[in-house]
Short mmCIF file of C-alpha atoms in Angstrom, two decimals:
data_model
loop_
_atom_site.label_atom_id
_atom_site.label_comp_id
_atom_site.label_asym_id
_atom_site.label_seq_id
_atom_site.Cartn_x
_atom_site.Cartn_y
_atom_site.Cartn_z
CA MET Y 1 0.03 0.20 0.18
CA GLY Y 2 2.93 2.14 0.91
CA LEU Y 3 6.33 3.32 2.64
CA VAL Y 4 8.47 3.28 4.95
CA LEU Y 5 11.55 4.75 5.58
CA LEU Y 6 13.84 5.03 8.23
CA ALA Y 7 15.38 8.54 7.91
CA ARG Y 8 17.52 10.45 9.80
CA THR Y 9 16.53 14.54 11.75
CA ASP Y 10 19.51 15.85 12.29
CA GLY Y 11 19.52 19.64 14.28
CA PRO Y 12 22.34 22.03 16.01
CA ALA Y 13 24.66 20.80 18.19
CA GLY Y 14 24.80 17.46 17.52
CA PHE Y 15 20.86 17.77 17.71
CA THR Y 16 19.49 14.03 15.80
CA LYS Y 17 16.49 11.73 15.94
CA ARG Y 18 15.45 8.14 13.54
CA VAL Y 19 12.53 8.80 12.77
CA VAL Y 20 10.09 6.23 10.26
CA LEU Y 21 8.09 8.21 7.17
CA LYS Y 22 5.15 6.82 6.33
CA THR Y 23 4.25 6.95 2.42
CA LEU Y 24 1.14 6.44 0.36
CA HIS Y 25 2.91 4.66 -3.91
CA PRO Y 26 1.94 7.52 -5.87
CA HIS Y 27 -0.36 5.81 -7.53
CA LEU Y 28 -2.32 4.99 -4.78
CA ALA Y 29 -2.72 8.34 -3.26
CA ALA Y 30 -5.26 9.30 -6.21
CA ASP Y 31 -6.87 6.79 -5.05
CA GLN Y 32 -9.09 8.68 -2.85
CA SER Y 33 -10.33 5.46 -0.95
CA PHE Y 34 -6.82 4.54 -0.06
CA LEU Y 35 -6.41 8.04 0.74
CA ASP Y 36 -9.18 8.14 3.28
CA VAL Y 37 -7.68 5.13 4.61
CA PHE Y 38 -4.30 7.08 5.25
CA LEU Y 39 -4.94 9.47 6.47
CA VAL Y 40 -7.66 8.12 8.74
CA GLU Y 41 -4.50 6.54 10.37
CA ALA Y 42 -3.04 9.99 11.05
CA ARG Y 43 -5.60 11.16 12.92
CA VAL Y 44 -6.36 8.22 14.98
CA CYS Y 45 -3.05 8.25 16.18
CA ALA Y 46 -2.32 11.78 16.54
CA ALA Y 47 -5.10 11.24 18.67
CA LEU Y 48 -3.85 8.90 21.25
CA SER Y 49 -0.73 9.10 23.81
CA HIS Y 50 -0.67 6.14 25.96
CA PRO Y 51 2.41 4.57 26.79
CA ASN Y 52 1.85 1.12 25.04
CA VAL Y 53 1.13 2.74 21.60
CA ALA Y 54 3.53 3.32 18.97
CA GLN Y 55 4.13 7.97 18.68
CA VAL Y 56 3.25 9.32 15.58
CA PHE Y 57 4.80 12.68 16.51
CA GLU Y 58 3.02 14.85 12.41
CA LEU Y 59 1.39 14.67 9.10
CA VAL Y 60 3.06 16.54 5.48
CA GLU Y 61 2.00 17.25 2.92
CA ASP Y 62 3.90 17.44 0.28
CA GLY Y 63 2.45 18.22 -3.90
CA GLY Y 64 -0.07 15.81 -3.10
CA GLU Y 65 2.33 13.30 -1.83
CA TYR Y 66 1.48 12.79 2.47
CA PHE Y 67 3.83 11.65 4.96
CA LEU Y 68 3.30 10.25 7.92
CA ALA Y 69 6.26 11.23 11.27
CA MET Y 70 6.85 7.92 12.98
CA GLU Y 71 8.39 7.51 16.56
CA TYR Y 72 11.30 4.20 15.46
CA VAL Y 73 11.41 1.66 18.02
CA ARG Y 74 14.05 -0.74 18.10
CA GLY Y 75 13.07 -4.27 18.65
CA ARG Y 76 11.33 -7.01 17.79
CA SER Y 77 7.92 -8.20 17.40
CA LEU Y 78 6.22 -10.81 19.78
CA ARG Y 79 5.29 -13.19 15.78
CA GLU Y 80 9.51 -12.69 15.96
CA VAL Y 81 10.12 -13.60 19.65
CA VAL Y 82 6.99 -16.21 19.82
CA LYS Y 83 8.93 -17.98 16.33
CA ALA Y 84 12.48 -18.16 18.29
CA ARG Y 85 11.62 -18.60 21.30
CA GLY Y 86 7.93 -20.68 21.19
CA PRO Y 87 6.17 -20.72 24.47
CA LEU Y 88 6.79 -17.43 26.89
CA GLY Y 89 5.23 -18.21 29.93
CA ALA Y 90 3.09 -17.70 31.81
CA ALA Y 91 4.51 -14.47 33.51
CA VAL Y 92 6.27 -12.62 30.71
CA SER Y 93 2.36 -13.40 28.47
CA LEU Y 94 1.07 -12.01 30.55
CA SER Y 95 2.40 -8.98 31.13
CA ILE Y 96 3.06 -8.37 27.91
CA VAL Y 97 -0.80 -8.83 26.77
CA SER Y 98 -1.49 -6.85 29.69
CA HIS Y 99 0.51 -4.02 28.27
CA VAL Y 100 -1.38 -3.97 25.43
CA LEU Y 101 -4.72 -4.67 26.66
CA ARG Y 102 -4.26 -1.49 28.52
CA ALA Y 103 -3.23 0.35 24.90
CA LEU Y 104 -7.12 -1.12 23.68
CA GLN Y 105 -8.41 0.15 26.75
CA HIS Y 106 -7.50 4.54 25.35
CA ALA Y 107 -7.83 3.63 21.51
CA HIS Y 108 -11.75 2.47 22.62
CA GLU Y 109 -11.87 6.24 25.05
CA ALA Y 110 -10.00 8.38 22.60
CA ARG Y 111 -11.60 11.96 22.87
CA ASP Y 112 -11.15 14.03 20.14
CA GLU Y 113 -10.45 18.03 21.33
CA ARG Y 114 -14.28 18.35 21.76
CA GLY Y 115 -14.36 15.43 24.53
CA ALA Y 116 -16.40 13.57 20.89
CA ALA Y 117 -16.10 9.86 21.19
CA LEU Y 118 -13.49 7.99 18.72
CA HIS Y 119 -14.98 4.95 18.53
CA VAL Y 120 -11.27 3.86 17.71
CA LEU Y 121 -11.37 0.41 17.04
CA HIS Y 122 -7.72 -1.49 16.29
CA ARG Y 123 -9.18 -4.83 14.06
CA ASP Y 124 -5.95 -5.83 13.66
CA VAL Y 125 -4.83 -7.04 16.80
CA SER Y 126 -2.11 -9.86 15.96
CA PRO Y 127 1.45 -10.53 17.47
CA GLU Y 128 2.98 -8.71 14.75
CA ASN Y 129 1.74 -5.78 15.77
CA VAL Y 130 2.93 -5.76 18.68
CA LEU Y 131 6.68 -5.03 19.68
CA LEU Y 132 9.09 -5.68 22.24
CA SER Y 133 11.66 -3.12 22.42
CA TRP Y 134 15.54 -3.46 23.38
CA ASP Y 135 14.15 -1.60 27.01
CA GLY Y 136 11.80 -4.03 27.79
CA ALA Y 137 8.71 -1.41 26.40
CA VAL Y 138 5.45 -2.80 25.16
CA LYS Y 139 4.42 -1.05 22.05
CA LEU Y 140 0.47 -2.10 20.03
CA VAL Y 141 1.22 -0.38 16.25
CA ASP Y 142 -0.11 -0.23 12.56
CA PHE Y 143 -3.58 0.75 13.47
CA GLY Y 144 -3.79 1.87 9.72
CA LEU Y 145 -6.89 -0.42 9.80
CA ALA Y 146 -9.07 1.20 12.83
CA GLY Y 147 -10.71 3.70 10.04
CA VAL Y 148 -11.28 0.76 7.39
CA ARG Y 149 -14.71 0.60 6.92
CA GLY Y 150 -17.73 -1.80 4.78
CA ARG Y 151 -14.92 -4.99 4.38
CA ARG Y 152 -14.13 -7.42 6.99
CA ALA Y 153 -10.19 -5.94 8.18
CA GLY Y 154 -7.03 -8.07 10.38
CA LYS Y 155 -5.48 -11.19 10.08
CA GLU Y 156 -7.20 -15.16 9.50
CA GLY Y 157 -6.80 -16.80 12.72
CA TYR Y 158 -7.44 -14.01 14.98
CA ILE Y 159 -10.81 -12.45 13.44
CA ALA Y 160 -13.55 -13.12 16.15
CA PRO Y 161 -16.24 -15.25 15.02
CA GLU Y 162 -18.91 -12.82 14.72
CA VAL Y 163 -16.89 -10.47 12.91
CA LEU Y 164 -16.27 -14.01 9.85
CA ASP Y 165 -19.73 -14.02 10.83
CA GLY Y 166 -20.55 -10.58 8.80
CA LEU Y 167 -21.46 -8.54 12.59
CA LYS Y 168 -19.48 -5.17 13.25
CA PRO Y 169 -15.44 -5.18 14.14
CA SER Y 170 -17.29 -4.04 18.50
CA VAL Y 171 -15.31 -3.78 21.45
CA ALA Y 172 -15.83 -7.67 21.86
CA SER Y 173 -13.53 -8.73 18.34
CA ASP Y 174 -9.93 -6.19 19.41
CA LEU Y 175 -10.87 -9.17 23.26
CA TYR Y 176 -11.25 -12.13 21.49
CA SER Y 177 -8.18 -10.69 19.24
CA THR Y 178 -6.39 -10.20 22.15
CA ALA Y 179 -6.77 -14.05 23.45
CA VAL Y 180 -5.61 -15.02 20.63
CA VAL Y 181 -2.85 -13.36 20.71
CA LEU Y 182 -2.84 -14.16 24.24
CA VAL Y 183 -2.63 -18.36 23.43
CA GLU Y 184 0.20 -17.49 21.29
CA CYS Y 185 2.66 -16.59 23.79
CA LEU Y 186 1.45 -19.75 26.22
CA THR Y 187 2.00 -21.63 23.74
CA GLY Y 188 3.90 -20.69 21.13
CA ARG Y 189 1.19 -21.72 18.23
CA ALA Y 190 -2.36 -19.85 17.13
CA ALA Y 191 -5.23 -21.88 18.55
CA GLY Y 192 -9.15 -21.20 18.47
CA PRO Y 193 -11.60 -21.12 21.01
CA ALA Y 194 -11.65 -23.83 24.07
CA PRO Y 195 -7.29 -24.48 23.45
CA SER Y 196 -5.77 -26.45 25.31
CA LEU Y 197 -3.90 -24.89 27.36
CA GLU Y 198 -0.58 -28.25 29.99
CA GLY Y 199 0.66 -26.66 32.52
CA VAL Y 200 -1.25 -23.38 33.58
CA SER Y 201 -4.11 -22.91 35.82
CA SER Y 202 -7.39 -22.71 36.16
CA SER Y 203 -7.71 -19.30 36.86
CA LEU Y 204 -5.82 -17.77 34.10
CA GLN Y 205 -7.49 -21.06 31.68
CA ALA Y 206 -11.08 -19.80 33.05
CA VAL Y 207 -9.84 -16.13 31.60
CA VAL Y 208 -8.88 -17.46 28.63
CA THR Y 209 -11.96 -19.31 28.46
CA ARG Y 210 -13.64 -15.68 28.67
CA ALA Y 211 -12.29 -13.99 26.52
CA LEU Y 212 -13.11 -16.06 23.14
CA GLU Y 213 -16.56 -16.28 24.08
CA PRO Y 214 -17.98 -17.37 21.27
CA ASP Y 215 -21.09 -15.09 22.16
CA PRO Y 216 -19.52 -11.70 22.36
CA SER Y 217 -21.31 -10.35 25.31
CA LYS Y 218 -20.67 -13.35 27.39
CA ARG Y 219 -16.79 -11.56 26.54
CA TYR Y 220 -15.35 -8.83 29.14
CA ALA Y 221 -16.57 -5.69 28.19
CA THR Y 222 -13.89 -3.81 28.01
CA ALA Y 223 -10.23 -3.87 27.73
CA ALA Y 224 -9.43 -2.45 31.11
CA SER Y 225 -11.12 -6.08 32.63
CA PHE Y 226 -10.04 -8.38 30.82
CA ALA Y 227 -6.21 -7.21 32.06
CA ASP Y 228 -7.59 -7.18 34.79
CA ALA Y 229 -8.52 -10.03 35.18
CA LEU Y 230 -4.81 -11.47 33.84
CA ASP Y 231 -2.67 -8.55 36.43
CA GLU Y 232 -5.26 -11.07 39.27
CA VAL Y 233 -3.30 -13.95 37.71
CA ALA Y 234 -0.43 -12.67 38.04
CA ARG Y 235 -0.96 -11.66 41.41
CA ALA Y 236 -2.14 -14.53 42.65
CA ALA Y 237 0.22 -15.81 41.19
CA GLY Y 238 3.34 -14.30 42.94
CA ASP Y 239 4.86 -13.30 39.62
CA HIS Y 240 5.84 -9.29 38.44
CA VAL Y 241 8.07 -8.50 35.05
CA THR Y 242 9.72 -5.65 35.26
CA PRO Y 243 10.22 -4.10 31.73
CA THR Y 244 13.92 -5.61 32.63
CA VAL Y 245 12.68 -9.00 32.77
CA LEU Y 246 10.94 -8.46 29.08
CA ALA Y 247 14.23 -6.88 27.66
CA GLN Y 248 16.27 -9.80 29.16
CA VAL Y 249 14.29 -12.39 27.00
CA LEU Y 250 15.18 -9.99 24.70
CA VAL Y 251 18.69 -10.31 25.00
CA GLU Y 252 18.39 -13.90 25.30
CA THR Y 253 16.68 -14.70 22.63
CA PHE Y 254 18.22 -12.71 19.69
CA ASP Y 255 21.79 -11.18 19.21
CA THR Y 256 21.82 -7.35 19.67
CA ALA Y 257 24.16 -7.15 17.22
CA ASP Y 258 22.76 -5.63 13.97
CA ASP Y 259 20.06 -3.21 16.99
CA ASP Y 260 23.48 -1.56 18.06
CA GLU Y 261 25.38 -1.04 14.69
CA ALA Y 262 22.24 0.81 14.01
CA GLU Y 263 23.08 3.77 16.30
CA THR Y 264 25.97 4.58 14.11
CA THR Y 265 25.04 4.13 10.59
CA PRO Y 266 22.16 4.03 8.90
CA PRO Y 267 20.54 0.26 9.49
CA ARG Y 268 20.97 -2.43 7.09
CA ARG Y 269 18.61 -3.95 8.07
CA THR Y 270 14.92 -3.06 9.16
CA ALA Y 271 11.55 -4.67 9.20
CA VAL Y 272 8.36 -2.74 9.10
CA LEU Y 273 4.79 -2.68 8.56
CA THR Y 274 5.08 -2.72 4.65
CA GLY Y 275 7.98 -2.80 3.46
CA VAL Y 276 11.48 -2.29 3.71
CA ALA Y 277 14.90 0.63 2.44
CA ASP Y 278 17.85 1.80 3.35
CA VAL Y 279 17.51 5.63 4.18
CA ALA Y 280 20.50 8.01 4.22
CA PRO Y 281 20.02 11.48 6.28
CA ALA Y 282 17.16 13.16 5.57
CA PRO Y 283 19.09 16.88 3.58
CA VAL Y 284 18.12 19.18 6.19
CA SER Y 285 15.22 21.64 4.04
CA THR Y 286 13.91 17.90 3.78
CA ARG Y 287 13.86 17.26 7.62
CA ARG Y 288 12.17 20.91 8.26
CA ARG Y 289 9.83 20.61 5.46
CA LEU Y 290 8.88 17.06 7.47
CA VAL Y 291 9.19 18.42 11.13
CA PRO Y 292 9.13 21.89 11.79
CA GLY Y 293 11.56 23.09 14.02
CA LEU Y 294 13.12 19.76 14.10
CA ILE Y 295 12.40 18.96 17.97
CA ALA Y 296 8.76 18.89 17.67
CA LEU Y 297 8.89 15.64 16.53
CA VAL Y 298 6.66 13.67 18.70
CA LEU Y 299 3.34 12.20 16.94
CA SER Y 300 2.35 7.98 16.99
CA THR Y 301 4.44 5.06 16.17
CA VAL Y 302 4.25 2.71 13.46
CA ALA Y 303 6.14 -0.56 13.34
CA VAL Y 304 9.62 -0.91 12.84
CA MET Y 305 12.13 -3.41 14.43
CA ALA Y 306 15.92 -4.32 12.97
CA VAL Y 307 15.36 -8.47 11.81
CA SER Y 308 17.38 -11.65 12.75
CA ARG Y 309 19.55 -12.38 10.88
CA ARG Y 310 18.28 -15.85 10.41
CA GLU Y 311 15.96 -14.09 7.83
CA VAL Y 312 17.50 -11.13 6.50
CA PRO Y 313 20.47 -10.67 4.11
CA ALA Y 314 23.44 -8.73 4.69
CA PRO Y 315 23.83 -5.01 3.71
CA LEU Y 316 22.40 -4.56 0.37
CA ALA Y 317 25.52 -3.27 -2.86
CA GLU Y 318 24.14 -0.22 -3.30
CA ASP Y 319 23.20 2.77 -0.65
CA PRO Y 320 19.09 4.60 -2.04
CA PRO Y 321 19.54 8.55 -2.53
CA PRO Y 322 18.85 11.11 0.33
CA VAL Y 323 15.28 10.78 1.51
CA ARG Y 324 13.95 14.23 -0.98
CA ALA Y 325 9.69 14.25 -0.31
CA GLU Y 326 10.04 15.74 -3.92
CA ALA Y 327 12.47 12.73 -4.74
CA ARG Y 328 9.88 9.46 -5.69
CA ALA Y 329 12.39 6.59 -6.00
CA ALA Y 330 13.72 6.46 -2.50
CA ALA Y 331 11.85 3.02 -2.34
CA PRO Y 332 12.75 0.11 -1.48
CA VAL Y 333 16.04 -1.83 -3.36
CA ALA Y 334 14.59 -3.13 -5.96
CA THR Y 335 14.69 -6.43 -7.71
CA PRO Y 336 17.42 -7.31 -9.33
CA LEU Y 337 16.67 -7.90 -12.40
CA PRO Y 338 17.59 -12.33 -13.87
CA VAL Y 339 20.81 -13.02 -14.46
CA THR Y 340 21.68 -16.38 -16.11
CA ALA Y 341 24.01 -19.33 -15.68
CA ALA Y 342 27.52 -18.85 -17.58
CA PRO Y 343 27.51 -21.60 -20.54
CA PRO Y 344 29.91 -23.75 -19.28
CA ALA Y 345 33.12 -23.85 -21.87
CA PRO Y 346 33.17 -25.49 -25.67
CA PRO Y 347 35.55 -28.64 -25.76
CA PRO Y 348 38.09 -29.51 -26.60
CA SER Y 349 38.07 -28.89 -30.90
CA SER Y 350 38.93 -32.65 -30.97
CA ALA Y 351 36.56 -33.60 -28.61
CA PRO Y 352 33.81 -35.16 -30.71
CA PRO Y 353 30.38 -33.51 -30.98
CA VAL Y 354 28.12 -33.94 -27.45
CA ALA Y 355 24.63 -35.14 -27.96
CA GLY Y 356 22.30 -33.46 -25.72
CA PRO Y 357 20.72 -30.10 -24.69
CA PRO Y 358 22.85 -27.06 -26.38
CA PRO Y 359 25.89 -25.77 -23.93
CA SER Y 360 24.29 -22.92 -22.79
CA ALA Y 361 20.99 -25.36 -21.49
CA ARG Y 362 23.92 -27.28 -19.12
CA PRO Y 363 24.66 -26.51 -15.86
CA SER Y 364 28.79 -26.25 -14.64
CA LEU Y 365 30.08 -28.67 -12.80
CA THR Y 366 30.91 -26.39 -10.44
CA SER Y 367 27.62 -24.26 -10.29
CA LYS Y 368 26.59 -23.25 -7.01
CA PRO Y 369 23.53 -22.57 -5.13
CA GLY Y 370 21.90 -19.10 -4.91
CA THR Y 371 20.38 -16.98 -2.99
CA LEU Y 372 16.85 -15.36 -3.15
CA LEU Y 373 15.58 -13.31 -0.70
CA LEU Y 374 11.93 -12.95 -0.90
CA ARG Y 375 10.24 -9.62 0.80
CA VAL Y 376 6.37 -9.68 0.24
CA ILE Y 377 3.93 -7.10 1.73
CA PRO Y 378 2.32 -7.56 3.86
CA TRP Y 379 2.85 -11.62 3.75
CA ALA Y 380 2.56 -14.32 1.57
CA ASN Y 381 2.22 -18.08 1.52
CA VAL Y 382 5.29 -19.39 -1.16
CA ASP Y 383 5.39 -22.28 -2.92
CA VAL Y 384 8.44 -22.71 -5.17
CA ASP Y 385 8.58 -25.17 -8.58
CA GLY Y 386 5.41 -26.36 -7.15
CA LYS Y 387 7.18 -26.79 -3.37
CA ALA Y 388 5.32 -25.69 0.15
CA MET Y 389 7.97 -22.79 1.29
CA GLY Y 390 6.12 -21.51 3.84
CA PRO Y 391 4.66 -18.19 4.60
CA THR Y 392 6.92 -15.13 4.06
CA PRO Y 393 8.75 -13.79 6.07
CA LEU Y 394 10.98 -16.10 5.23
CA ALA Y 395 15.21 -17.59 5.90
CA PRO Y 396 16.69 -16.50 1.86
CA LEU Y 397 16.64 -19.50 0.15
CA SER Y 398 18.52 -21.62 -0.78
CA LEU Y 399 17.81 -22.69 -4.90
CA SER Y 400 19.85 -24.12 -8.10
CA PRO Y 401 20.83 -21.79 -10.83
CA GLY Y 402 18.19 -21.90 -13.45
CA PRO Y 403 14.96 -20.70 -13.63
CA HIS Y 404 12.07 -20.86 -10.84
CA HIS Y 405 9.24 -20.86 -10.58
CA LEU Y 406 7.32 -18.55 -7.65
CA ARG Y 407 3.82 -18.74 -6.82
CA LEU Y 408 2.65 -16.02 -3.76
CA THR Y 409 -1.16 -16.27 -2.26
CA ASN Y 410 -2.59 -14.50 0.49
CA PRO Y 411 -6.26 -15.41 1.51
CA GLU Y 412 -6.98 -12.34 3.49
CA LEU Y 413 -6.19 -10.55 0.83
CA GLY Y 414 -8.48 -13.28 -1.57
CA VAL Y 415 -4.96 -12.35 -3.94
CA THR Y 416 -3.15 -14.60 -5.99
CA THR Y 417 0.21 -13.79 -7.93
CA THR Y 418 3.26 -15.28 -9.36
CA ARG Y 419 6.06 -14.53 -10.58
CA ASP Y 420 9.04 -16.55 -12.58
CA VAL Y 421 12.81 -15.78 -11.94
CA ILE Y 422 16.04 -16.68 -13.03
CA VAL Y 423 18.42 -17.30 -10.05
CA LYS Y 424 22.62 -16.58 -10.61
CA SER Y 425 24.79 -19.56 -9.70
CA GLY Y 426 26.01 -18.38 -6.29
CA SER Y 427 24.17 -14.74 -6.72
CA GLU Y 428 22.69 -13.49 -4.10
CA GLN Y 429 18.87 -12.19 -4.77
CA GLN Y 430 15.82 -10.56 -3.80
CA LEU Y 431 12.55 -10.85 -5.45
CA ARG Y 432 10.03 -8.46 -3.67
CA VAL Y 433 6.43 -8.45 -4.45
CA ASP Y 434 3.22 -5.37 -3.12
CA LEU Y 435 0.02 -7.92 -3.31
CA LEU Y 436 -1.94 -4.09 -2.39
CA ASP Y 437 -0.27 -3.08 -4.98
CA VAL Y 438 -1.64 -6.52 -7.08
CA LEU Y 439 -4.79 -6.17 -5.13
CA GLY Y 440 -5.22 -2.34 -6.70
CA ALA Y 441 -4.75 -3.99 -9.64
CA GLN Y 442 -7.18 -5.24 -10.29
CA PRO Y 443 -10.39 -5.07 -11.85
#
C-alpha cells in the first residue's frame, strides 16, 4: 500500500533523531479510498497518547504526496519472539498482553479535542503489531485498519467469529483477537476457541476461556477488565514482570549486534509493516518541511524493528539516494534483474560432439546454489516450483541455478500472483512483491 522508510533528522549542537517516514505509493495516493484510509490512520494516531501505543509525530502534504513521521521502535515484534523462543511462560505472557490491553483501553476511550468519542477499534491485533523494545517497553502499533469501513479487516486466525459471520467489529472483537495472541504466547502457536492450555493455572484457563467466548456478550466488557483479570492471576501466582525482565527476554533470544550497529550507521536490516528500505539522513531542507522546528517530533509510531540475521541477508550492494519529499525514487531496493548462468566452456576441438541439450542449457559442474530473498508485503504463503515453503517472512532461499516458478498467495486479501525468476550460480538476489499493489490493479 505504501512505503515505510527509516530516516534520521539532524539539528543544531549534534541533535539527531531516528524517525520512520510512511507514505502511500503515488498511484494509490490518487485513489481516494486508499488516501482516506491513510488519513484516518493519521487522525487516529494523533488522538492517541499512551506509553503502550507507538507515537506519530506529524502529517505532512507535499505536492499531493502525504507523509507520516513516526516513532522508531528498536526491538522485535512479538511474532519474531514467539517464533524464535516458543512459549514465553505465563508470567511474561500475562505482562505483555496486559500492556496491549491497556493500549486498547486507551484507544477505545479516545476522544477528539471537543470531547466527542472517536470509537476507535484496532481491528488487527496480532503478534506482528505488538513490539517489544530493547529497553522492555511493549508497544501496540499499526492502527491503519482502525477506520476501514465496509469490509472485513484483520488477519486470519485472529478475527472474532462474529466478524467472520458478517457482524460489525466491536470492542469485544478486539478483545477476542488479543486473547488469541495470549494463547500464542502461552503455547507458542495460535489456537481457536477452547484451547488446551496444559500447565497453566485453572484461574488463567478461566480467563482465557471467557475472553474466547463465541458469544461476544459473554466476553469481558472492556479491555481494562480483561487486563485486570490477567493482573489478578499474576498477583495470585506471585509473578511481577518488570521492563528489565522483558528486555532480558530479547537479549536471551536475539543477537543484538545488528541493532547496536544501527546507533552509528544507517540500518541495513529494517523490518516494517509495509516495506523495507535503507535510507540516508534527510537533507536539512527536507527535514524542515517534514518536521517544522526539528524538535517538535512527537507523533505516533508504526512497527519498525531490526530483523534477526536469520531472516534478512547481509547489507545491500547499493545505498539508495537521500530521502526527499520531492524525490519519489526513495523506495525499497529494486529486485535485481534475472541473470542466466554463464555457459560452460566448450570442449576441445578434437572432442566429438556430445549429444544432449545445447551448452547454454547445461549447468556447469562447478555451479553453486544461488540465494533468493523474498520481501512480500504484507505477507504470503510461498510455493517454489510447486513445493510449499511456508509463509513469509522466510529465511533466504537456497535455489539451484536456473529458472524457478514462484506462487504467492494471501488468503486474507484473496490475492494470488506468480513470479518467474532466474537464479544465477552463487548469487544473492532479491524479489520484492507488494500484494496491495496487485490487489489495487485487479479490475
